[in-house]
mmCIF file of C-alpha atoms and ligand atoms in Angstrom:
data_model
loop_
_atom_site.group_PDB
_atom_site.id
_atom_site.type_symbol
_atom_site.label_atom_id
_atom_site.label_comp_id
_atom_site.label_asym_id
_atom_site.label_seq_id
_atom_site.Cartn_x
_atom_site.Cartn_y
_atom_site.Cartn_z
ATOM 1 C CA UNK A 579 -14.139 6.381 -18.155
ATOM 2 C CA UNK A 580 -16.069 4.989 -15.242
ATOM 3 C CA UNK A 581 -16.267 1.685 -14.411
ATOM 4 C CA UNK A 582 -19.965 0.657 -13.660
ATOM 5 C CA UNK A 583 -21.102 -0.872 -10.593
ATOM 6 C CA UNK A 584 -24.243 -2.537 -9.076
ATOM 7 C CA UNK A 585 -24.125 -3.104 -5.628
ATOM 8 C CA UNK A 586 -27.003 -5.240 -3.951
ATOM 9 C CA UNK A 587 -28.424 -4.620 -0.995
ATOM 10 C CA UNK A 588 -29.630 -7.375 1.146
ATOM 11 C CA UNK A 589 -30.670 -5.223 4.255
ATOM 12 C CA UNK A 590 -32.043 -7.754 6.923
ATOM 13 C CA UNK A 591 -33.145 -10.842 4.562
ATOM 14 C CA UNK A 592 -31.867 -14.035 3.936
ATOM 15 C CA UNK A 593 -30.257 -16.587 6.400
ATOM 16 C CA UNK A 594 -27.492 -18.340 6.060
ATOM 17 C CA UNK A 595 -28.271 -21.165 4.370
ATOM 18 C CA UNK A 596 -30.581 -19.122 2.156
ATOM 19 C CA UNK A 597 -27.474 -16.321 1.773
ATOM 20 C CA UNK A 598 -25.242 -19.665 -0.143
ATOM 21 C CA UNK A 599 -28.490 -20.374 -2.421
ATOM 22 C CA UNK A 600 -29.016 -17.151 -3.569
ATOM 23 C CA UNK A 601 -25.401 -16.405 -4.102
ATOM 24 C CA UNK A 602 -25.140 -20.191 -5.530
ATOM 25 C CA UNK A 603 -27.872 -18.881 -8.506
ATOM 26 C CA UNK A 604 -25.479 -15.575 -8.533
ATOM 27 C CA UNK A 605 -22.079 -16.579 -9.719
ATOM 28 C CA UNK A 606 -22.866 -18.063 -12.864
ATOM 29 C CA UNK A 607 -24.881 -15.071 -14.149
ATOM 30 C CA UNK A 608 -22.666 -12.312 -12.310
ATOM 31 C CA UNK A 609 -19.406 -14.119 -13.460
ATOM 32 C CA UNK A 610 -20.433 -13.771 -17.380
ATOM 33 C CA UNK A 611 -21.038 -10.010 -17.487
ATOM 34 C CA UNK A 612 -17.935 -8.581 -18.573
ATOM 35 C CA UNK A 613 -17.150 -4.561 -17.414
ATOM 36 C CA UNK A 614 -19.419 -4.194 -15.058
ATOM 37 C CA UNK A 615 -18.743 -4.410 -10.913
ATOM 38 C CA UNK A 616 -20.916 -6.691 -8.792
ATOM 39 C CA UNK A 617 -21.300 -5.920 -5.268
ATOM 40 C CA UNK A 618 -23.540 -7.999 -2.869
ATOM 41 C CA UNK A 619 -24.252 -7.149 0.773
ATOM 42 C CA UNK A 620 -25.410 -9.826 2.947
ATOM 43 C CA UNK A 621 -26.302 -9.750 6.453
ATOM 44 C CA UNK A 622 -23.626 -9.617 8.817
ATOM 45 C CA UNK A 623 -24.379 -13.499 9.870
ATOM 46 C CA UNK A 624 -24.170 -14.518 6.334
ATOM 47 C CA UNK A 625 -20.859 -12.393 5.421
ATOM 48 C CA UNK A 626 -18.095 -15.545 6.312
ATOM 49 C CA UNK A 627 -19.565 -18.102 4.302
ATOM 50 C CA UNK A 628 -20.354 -15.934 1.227
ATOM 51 C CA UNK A 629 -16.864 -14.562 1.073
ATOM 52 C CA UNK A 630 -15.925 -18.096 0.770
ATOM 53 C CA UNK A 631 -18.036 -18.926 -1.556
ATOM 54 C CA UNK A 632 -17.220 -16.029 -3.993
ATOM 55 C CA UNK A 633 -13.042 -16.505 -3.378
ATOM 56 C CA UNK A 634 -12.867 -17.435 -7.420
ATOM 57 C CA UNK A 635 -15.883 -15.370 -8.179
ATOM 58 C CA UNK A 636 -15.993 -12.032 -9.682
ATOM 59 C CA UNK A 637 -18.602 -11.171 -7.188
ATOM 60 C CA UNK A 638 -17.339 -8.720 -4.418
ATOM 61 C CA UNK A 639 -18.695 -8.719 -1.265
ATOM 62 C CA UNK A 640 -19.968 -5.560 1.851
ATOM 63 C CA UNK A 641 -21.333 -5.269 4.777
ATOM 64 C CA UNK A 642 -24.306 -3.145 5.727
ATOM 65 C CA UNK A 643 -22.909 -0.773 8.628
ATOM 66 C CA UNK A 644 -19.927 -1.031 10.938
ATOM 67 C CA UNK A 645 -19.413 0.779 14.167
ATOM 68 C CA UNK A 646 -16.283 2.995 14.115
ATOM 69 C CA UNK A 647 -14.259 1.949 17.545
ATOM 70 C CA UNK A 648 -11.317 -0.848 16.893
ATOM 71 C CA UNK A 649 -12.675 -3.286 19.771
ATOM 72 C CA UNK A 650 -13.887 -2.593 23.373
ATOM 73 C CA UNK A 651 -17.227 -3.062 25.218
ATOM 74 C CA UNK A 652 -19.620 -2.275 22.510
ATOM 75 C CA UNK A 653 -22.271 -5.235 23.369
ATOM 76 C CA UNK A 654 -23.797 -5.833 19.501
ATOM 77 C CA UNK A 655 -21.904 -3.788 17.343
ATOM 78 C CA UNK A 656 -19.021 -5.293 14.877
ATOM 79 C CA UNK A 657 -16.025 -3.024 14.494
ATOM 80 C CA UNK A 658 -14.006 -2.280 10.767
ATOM 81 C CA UNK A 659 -11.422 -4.989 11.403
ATOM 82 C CA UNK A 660 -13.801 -7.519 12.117
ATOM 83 C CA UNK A 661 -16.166 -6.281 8.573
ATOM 84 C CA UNK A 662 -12.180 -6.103 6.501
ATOM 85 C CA UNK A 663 -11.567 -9.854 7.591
ATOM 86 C CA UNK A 664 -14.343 -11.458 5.270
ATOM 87 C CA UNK A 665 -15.568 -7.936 3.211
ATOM 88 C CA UNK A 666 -14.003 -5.207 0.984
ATOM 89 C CA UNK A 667 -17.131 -2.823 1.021
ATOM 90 C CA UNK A 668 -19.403 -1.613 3.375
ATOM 91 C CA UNK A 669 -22.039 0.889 2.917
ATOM 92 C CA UNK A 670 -22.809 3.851 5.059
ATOM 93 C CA UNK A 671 -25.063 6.363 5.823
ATOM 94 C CA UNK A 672 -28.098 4.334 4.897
ATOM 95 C CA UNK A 673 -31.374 6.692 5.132
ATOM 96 C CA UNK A 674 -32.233 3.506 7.621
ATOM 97 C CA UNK A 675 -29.634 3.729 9.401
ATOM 98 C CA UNK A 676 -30.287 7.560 9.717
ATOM 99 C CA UNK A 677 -33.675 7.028 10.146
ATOM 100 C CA UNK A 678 -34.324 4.251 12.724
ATOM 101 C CA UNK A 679 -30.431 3.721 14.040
ATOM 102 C CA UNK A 680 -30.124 7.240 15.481
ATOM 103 C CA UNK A 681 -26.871 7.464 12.099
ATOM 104 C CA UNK A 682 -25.964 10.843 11.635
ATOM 105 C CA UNK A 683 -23.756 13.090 10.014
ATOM 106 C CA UNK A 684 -21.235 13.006 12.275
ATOM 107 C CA UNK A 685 -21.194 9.428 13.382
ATOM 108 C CA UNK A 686 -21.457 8.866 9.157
ATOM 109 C CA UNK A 687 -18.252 10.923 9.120
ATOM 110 C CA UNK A 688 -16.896 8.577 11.811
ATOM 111 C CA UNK A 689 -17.560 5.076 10.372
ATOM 112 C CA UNK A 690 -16.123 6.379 6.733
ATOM 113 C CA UNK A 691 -12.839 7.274 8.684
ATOM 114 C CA UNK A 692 -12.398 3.931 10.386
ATOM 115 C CA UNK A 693 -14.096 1.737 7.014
ATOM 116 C CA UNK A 694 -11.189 3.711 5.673
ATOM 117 C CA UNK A 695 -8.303 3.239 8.136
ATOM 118 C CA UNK A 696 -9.077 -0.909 8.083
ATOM 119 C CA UNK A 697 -8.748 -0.387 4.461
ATOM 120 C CA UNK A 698 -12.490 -1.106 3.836
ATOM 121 C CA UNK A 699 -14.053 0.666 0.811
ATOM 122 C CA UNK A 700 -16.983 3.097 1.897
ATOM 123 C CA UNK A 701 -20.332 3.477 -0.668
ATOM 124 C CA UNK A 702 -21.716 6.002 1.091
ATOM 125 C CA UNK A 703 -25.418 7.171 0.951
ATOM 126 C CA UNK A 704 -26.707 10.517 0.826
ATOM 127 C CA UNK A 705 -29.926 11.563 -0.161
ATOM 128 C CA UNK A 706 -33.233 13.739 1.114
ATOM 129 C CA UNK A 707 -36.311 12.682 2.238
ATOM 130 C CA UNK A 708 -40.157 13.414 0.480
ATOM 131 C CA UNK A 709 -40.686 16.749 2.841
ATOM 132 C CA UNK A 710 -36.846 17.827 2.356
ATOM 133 C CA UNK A 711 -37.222 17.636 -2.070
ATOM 134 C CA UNK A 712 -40.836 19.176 -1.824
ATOM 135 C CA UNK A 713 -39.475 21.734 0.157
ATOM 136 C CA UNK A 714 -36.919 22.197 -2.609
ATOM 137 C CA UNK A 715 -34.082 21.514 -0.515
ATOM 138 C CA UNK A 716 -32.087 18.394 -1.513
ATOM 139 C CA UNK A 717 -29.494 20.160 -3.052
ATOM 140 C CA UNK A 718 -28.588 21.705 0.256
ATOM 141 C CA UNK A 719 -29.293 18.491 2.249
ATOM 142 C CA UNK A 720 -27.121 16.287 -0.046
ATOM 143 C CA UNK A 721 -24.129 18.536 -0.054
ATOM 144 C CA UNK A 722 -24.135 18.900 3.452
ATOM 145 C CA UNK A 723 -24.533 15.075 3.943
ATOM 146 C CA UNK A 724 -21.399 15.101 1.904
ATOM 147 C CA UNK A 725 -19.386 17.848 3.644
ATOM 148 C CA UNK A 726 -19.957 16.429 6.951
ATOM 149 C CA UNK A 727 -19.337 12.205 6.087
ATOM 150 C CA UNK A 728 -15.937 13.546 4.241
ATOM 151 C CA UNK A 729 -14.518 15.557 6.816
ATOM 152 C CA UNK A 730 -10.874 15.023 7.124
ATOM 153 C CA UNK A 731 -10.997 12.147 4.711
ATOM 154 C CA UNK A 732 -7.555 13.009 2.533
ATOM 155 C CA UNK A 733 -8.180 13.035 -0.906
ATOM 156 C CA UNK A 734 -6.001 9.635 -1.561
ATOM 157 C CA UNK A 735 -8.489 8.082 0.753
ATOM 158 C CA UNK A 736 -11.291 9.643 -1.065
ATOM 159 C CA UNK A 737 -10.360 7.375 -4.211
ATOM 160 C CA UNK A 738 -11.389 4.488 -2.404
ATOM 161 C CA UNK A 739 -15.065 5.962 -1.853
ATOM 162 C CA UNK A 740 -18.448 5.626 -3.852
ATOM 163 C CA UNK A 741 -21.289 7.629 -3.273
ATOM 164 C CA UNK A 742 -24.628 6.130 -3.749
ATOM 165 C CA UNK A 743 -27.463 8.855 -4.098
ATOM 166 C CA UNK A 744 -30.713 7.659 -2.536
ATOM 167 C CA UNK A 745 -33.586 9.477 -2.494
ATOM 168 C CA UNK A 746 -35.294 8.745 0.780
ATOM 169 C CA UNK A 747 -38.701 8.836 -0.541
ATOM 170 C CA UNK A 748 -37.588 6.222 -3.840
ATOM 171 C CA UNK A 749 -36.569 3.489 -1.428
ATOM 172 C CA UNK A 750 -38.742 0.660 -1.215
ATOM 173 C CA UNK A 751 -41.230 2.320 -2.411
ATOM 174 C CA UNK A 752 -41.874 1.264 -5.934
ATOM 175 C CA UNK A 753 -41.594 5.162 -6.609
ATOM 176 C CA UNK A 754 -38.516 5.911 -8.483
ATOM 177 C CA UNK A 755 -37.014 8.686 -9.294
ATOM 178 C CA UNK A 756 -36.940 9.868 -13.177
ATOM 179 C CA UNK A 757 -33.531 8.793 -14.676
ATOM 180 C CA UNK A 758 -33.173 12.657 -15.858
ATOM 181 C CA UNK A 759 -34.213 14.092 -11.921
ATOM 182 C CA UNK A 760 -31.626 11.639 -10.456
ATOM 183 C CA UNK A 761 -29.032 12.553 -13.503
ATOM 184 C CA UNK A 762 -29.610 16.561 -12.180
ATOM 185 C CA UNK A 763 -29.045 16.010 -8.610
ATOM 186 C CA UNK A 764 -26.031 13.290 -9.067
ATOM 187 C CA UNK A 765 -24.353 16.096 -11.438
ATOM 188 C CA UNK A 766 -25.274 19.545 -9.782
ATOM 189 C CA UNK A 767 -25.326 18.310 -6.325
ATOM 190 C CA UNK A 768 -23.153 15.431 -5.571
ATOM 191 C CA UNK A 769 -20.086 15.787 -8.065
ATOM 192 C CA UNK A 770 -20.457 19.681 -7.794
ATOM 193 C CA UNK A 771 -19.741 19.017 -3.940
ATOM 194 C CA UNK A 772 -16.972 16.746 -4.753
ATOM 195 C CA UNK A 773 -15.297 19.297 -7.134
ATOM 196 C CA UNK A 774 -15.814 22.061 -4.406
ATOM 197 C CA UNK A 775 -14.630 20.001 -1.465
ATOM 198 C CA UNK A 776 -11.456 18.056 -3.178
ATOM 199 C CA UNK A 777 -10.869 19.081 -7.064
ATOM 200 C CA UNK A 778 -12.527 18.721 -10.726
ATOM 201 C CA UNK A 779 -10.197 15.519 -11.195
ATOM 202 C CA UNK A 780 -11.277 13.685 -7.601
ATOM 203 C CA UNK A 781 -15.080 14.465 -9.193
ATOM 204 C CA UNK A 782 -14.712 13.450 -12.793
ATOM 205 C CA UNK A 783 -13.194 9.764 -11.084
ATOM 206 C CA UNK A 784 -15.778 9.238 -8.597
ATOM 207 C CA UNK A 785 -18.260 6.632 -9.082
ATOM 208 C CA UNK A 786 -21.811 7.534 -8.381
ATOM 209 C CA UNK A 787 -24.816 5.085 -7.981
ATOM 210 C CA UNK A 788 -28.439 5.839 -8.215
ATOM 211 C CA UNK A 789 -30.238 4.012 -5.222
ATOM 212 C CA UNK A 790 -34.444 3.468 -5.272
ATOM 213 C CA UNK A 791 -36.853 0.928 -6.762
ATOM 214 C CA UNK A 792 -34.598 -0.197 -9.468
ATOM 215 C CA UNK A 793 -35.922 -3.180 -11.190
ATOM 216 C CA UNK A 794 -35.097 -5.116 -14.180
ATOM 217 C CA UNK A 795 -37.624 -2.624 -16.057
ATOM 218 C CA UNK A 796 -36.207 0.770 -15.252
ATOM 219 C CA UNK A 797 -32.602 0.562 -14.860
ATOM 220 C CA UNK A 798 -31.258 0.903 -18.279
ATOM 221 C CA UNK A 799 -32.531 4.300 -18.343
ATOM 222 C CA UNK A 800 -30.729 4.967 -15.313
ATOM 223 C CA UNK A 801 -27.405 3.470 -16.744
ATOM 224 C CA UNK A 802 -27.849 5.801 -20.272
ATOM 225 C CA UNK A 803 -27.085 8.880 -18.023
ATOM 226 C CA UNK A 804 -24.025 10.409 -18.242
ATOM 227 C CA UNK A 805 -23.302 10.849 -14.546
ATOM 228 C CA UNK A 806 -24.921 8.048 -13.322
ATOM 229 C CA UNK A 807 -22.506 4.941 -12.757
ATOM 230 C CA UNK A 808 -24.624 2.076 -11.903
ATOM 231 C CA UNK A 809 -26.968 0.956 -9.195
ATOM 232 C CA UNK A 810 -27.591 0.193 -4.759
ATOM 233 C CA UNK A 811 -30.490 -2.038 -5.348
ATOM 234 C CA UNK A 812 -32.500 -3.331 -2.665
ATOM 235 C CA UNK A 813 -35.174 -5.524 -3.421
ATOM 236 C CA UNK A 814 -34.611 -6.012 -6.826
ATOM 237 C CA UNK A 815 -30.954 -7.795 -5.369
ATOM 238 C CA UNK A 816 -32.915 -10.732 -3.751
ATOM 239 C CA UNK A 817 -34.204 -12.266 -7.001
ATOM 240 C CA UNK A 818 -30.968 -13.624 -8.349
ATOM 241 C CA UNK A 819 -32.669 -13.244 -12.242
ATOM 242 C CA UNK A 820 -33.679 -9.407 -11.448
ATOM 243 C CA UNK A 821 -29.876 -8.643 -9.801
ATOM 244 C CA UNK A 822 -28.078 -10.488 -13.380
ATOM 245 C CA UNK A 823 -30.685 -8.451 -15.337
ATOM 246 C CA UNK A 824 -29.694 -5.300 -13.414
ATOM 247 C CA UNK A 825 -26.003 -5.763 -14.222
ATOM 248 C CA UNK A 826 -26.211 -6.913 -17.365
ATOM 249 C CA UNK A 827 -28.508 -3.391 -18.107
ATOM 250 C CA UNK A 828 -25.096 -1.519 -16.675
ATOM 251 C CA UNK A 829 -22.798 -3.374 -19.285
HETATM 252 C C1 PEP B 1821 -31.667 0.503 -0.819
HETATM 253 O O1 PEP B 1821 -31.997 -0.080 0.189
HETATM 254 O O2 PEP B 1821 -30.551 1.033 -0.858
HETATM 255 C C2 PEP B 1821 -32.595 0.557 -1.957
HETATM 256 C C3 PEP B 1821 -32.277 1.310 -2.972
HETATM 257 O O3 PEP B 1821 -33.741 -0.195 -1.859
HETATM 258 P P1 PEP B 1821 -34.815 -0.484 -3.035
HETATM 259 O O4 PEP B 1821 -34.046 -0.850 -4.261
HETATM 260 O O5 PEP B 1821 -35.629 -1.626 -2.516
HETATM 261 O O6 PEP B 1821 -35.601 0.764 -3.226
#
């Protein structure tokens, strides 16, 4: 049996002081809902202080992106030792990071090896964008997002991993996918891959998160589906009522 998760998403809001509010409105809610993980994912300013604030919390705490050397002249980036100090996740492979960060598969695969080596916990994102699923090709874009972020990852250090399928055109956008469509592609696509690249077992244990326009509303028929194991919630994880709903819908 998987353990559910919903992971929020903070992406470039909240300051500071307006990272301890929200989380301040958080704990009390998040705290009460028994089985469930709760991930948040402040801003890389904000990460310090909320890991602080959640140290008796059952609120876990990621960062948004890493860059994959140990230390060095890298003017701006943050490297995984720095993220492991005051984070356990951090999520990868964001389509924004692919799409305005110049992220790709190979610098994906990079980051997962050295979020994995500081002993960070990767939820990586795959998914295709509007053209690629009208052109009837996500199944081939997902698994070979997959292939390529997982090279050379062992499969002990695979168990530390959750995938977090994200259709591009869902994010954001107010335009989800159906609970059944993002069932199909979690299943065929992304836990087929798993089984193919590592084994049946490695894909049975993996937990898999639907990402795109979940609210409140939607997300218990996202939770119903079999292979779907909770949420990567953007927007919806800046409300602190809509996040507690959210989780409380994967319980
Ligand atoms: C995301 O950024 O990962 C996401 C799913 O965003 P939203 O929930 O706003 O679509």
């Amino acid at each position: 049996m998987r353990r559910p998760c919903v992971a929020g998403n903070w992406k470039m809001h909240k300051t500071v002081q307006e990272s301890i509010a929200l989380v301040k409105e958080l704990m009390p809610g998040l705290d009460s809902i028994e089985k469930v993980d709760s991930v948040i994912c402040p801003p890389f300013t904000a990460l310090a202080k909320v890991s602080d604030l959640i140290k008796d919390s059952k609120i876990e705490i990621g960062a948004q992106n890493l860059y994959w050397e140990e230390q060095g002249a890298y003017t701006g980036e943050i490297s995984p030792g720095m993220v492991a100090e005051v984070a356990e996740y951090v999520i990868l492979g964001h389509s924004e990071r692919r799409a305005y960060f110049q992220d790709t598969d190979d610098t994906v695969n990079k980051k997962v090896l050295a979020a994995l080596n500081a002993g960070l916990k990767p939820i990586l994102c795959v998914g295709e964008t509007l053209e690629e699923n009208e052109q009837g090709k996500t199944g081939a874009v997902v698994k070979r997002q997959l292939t390529a972020a997982l090279k050379d990852v062992s499969v002990e250090k695979f168990g530390k991993i959750m995938i977090a399928y994200e259709p591009v055109w869902a994010i954001g956008t107010g335009k989800a996918a159906t609970a059944e469509g993002a069932n199909q592609v979690i299943k065929e696509f992304v836990r087929d891959q798993v089984a193919s690249l590592y084994s049946n077992e490695a894909a049975d244990k993996v937990r898999i998160l639907y990402g795109g326009s979940v609210k409140p509303e939607n997300a218990k028929e996202y939770f119903q589906q079999p292979d779907i194991d909770g949420a990567l919630v953007g927007g919806a994880s800046l409300k602190a009522d809509a996040f507690i709903q959210i989780t409380k819908a994967a319980a």
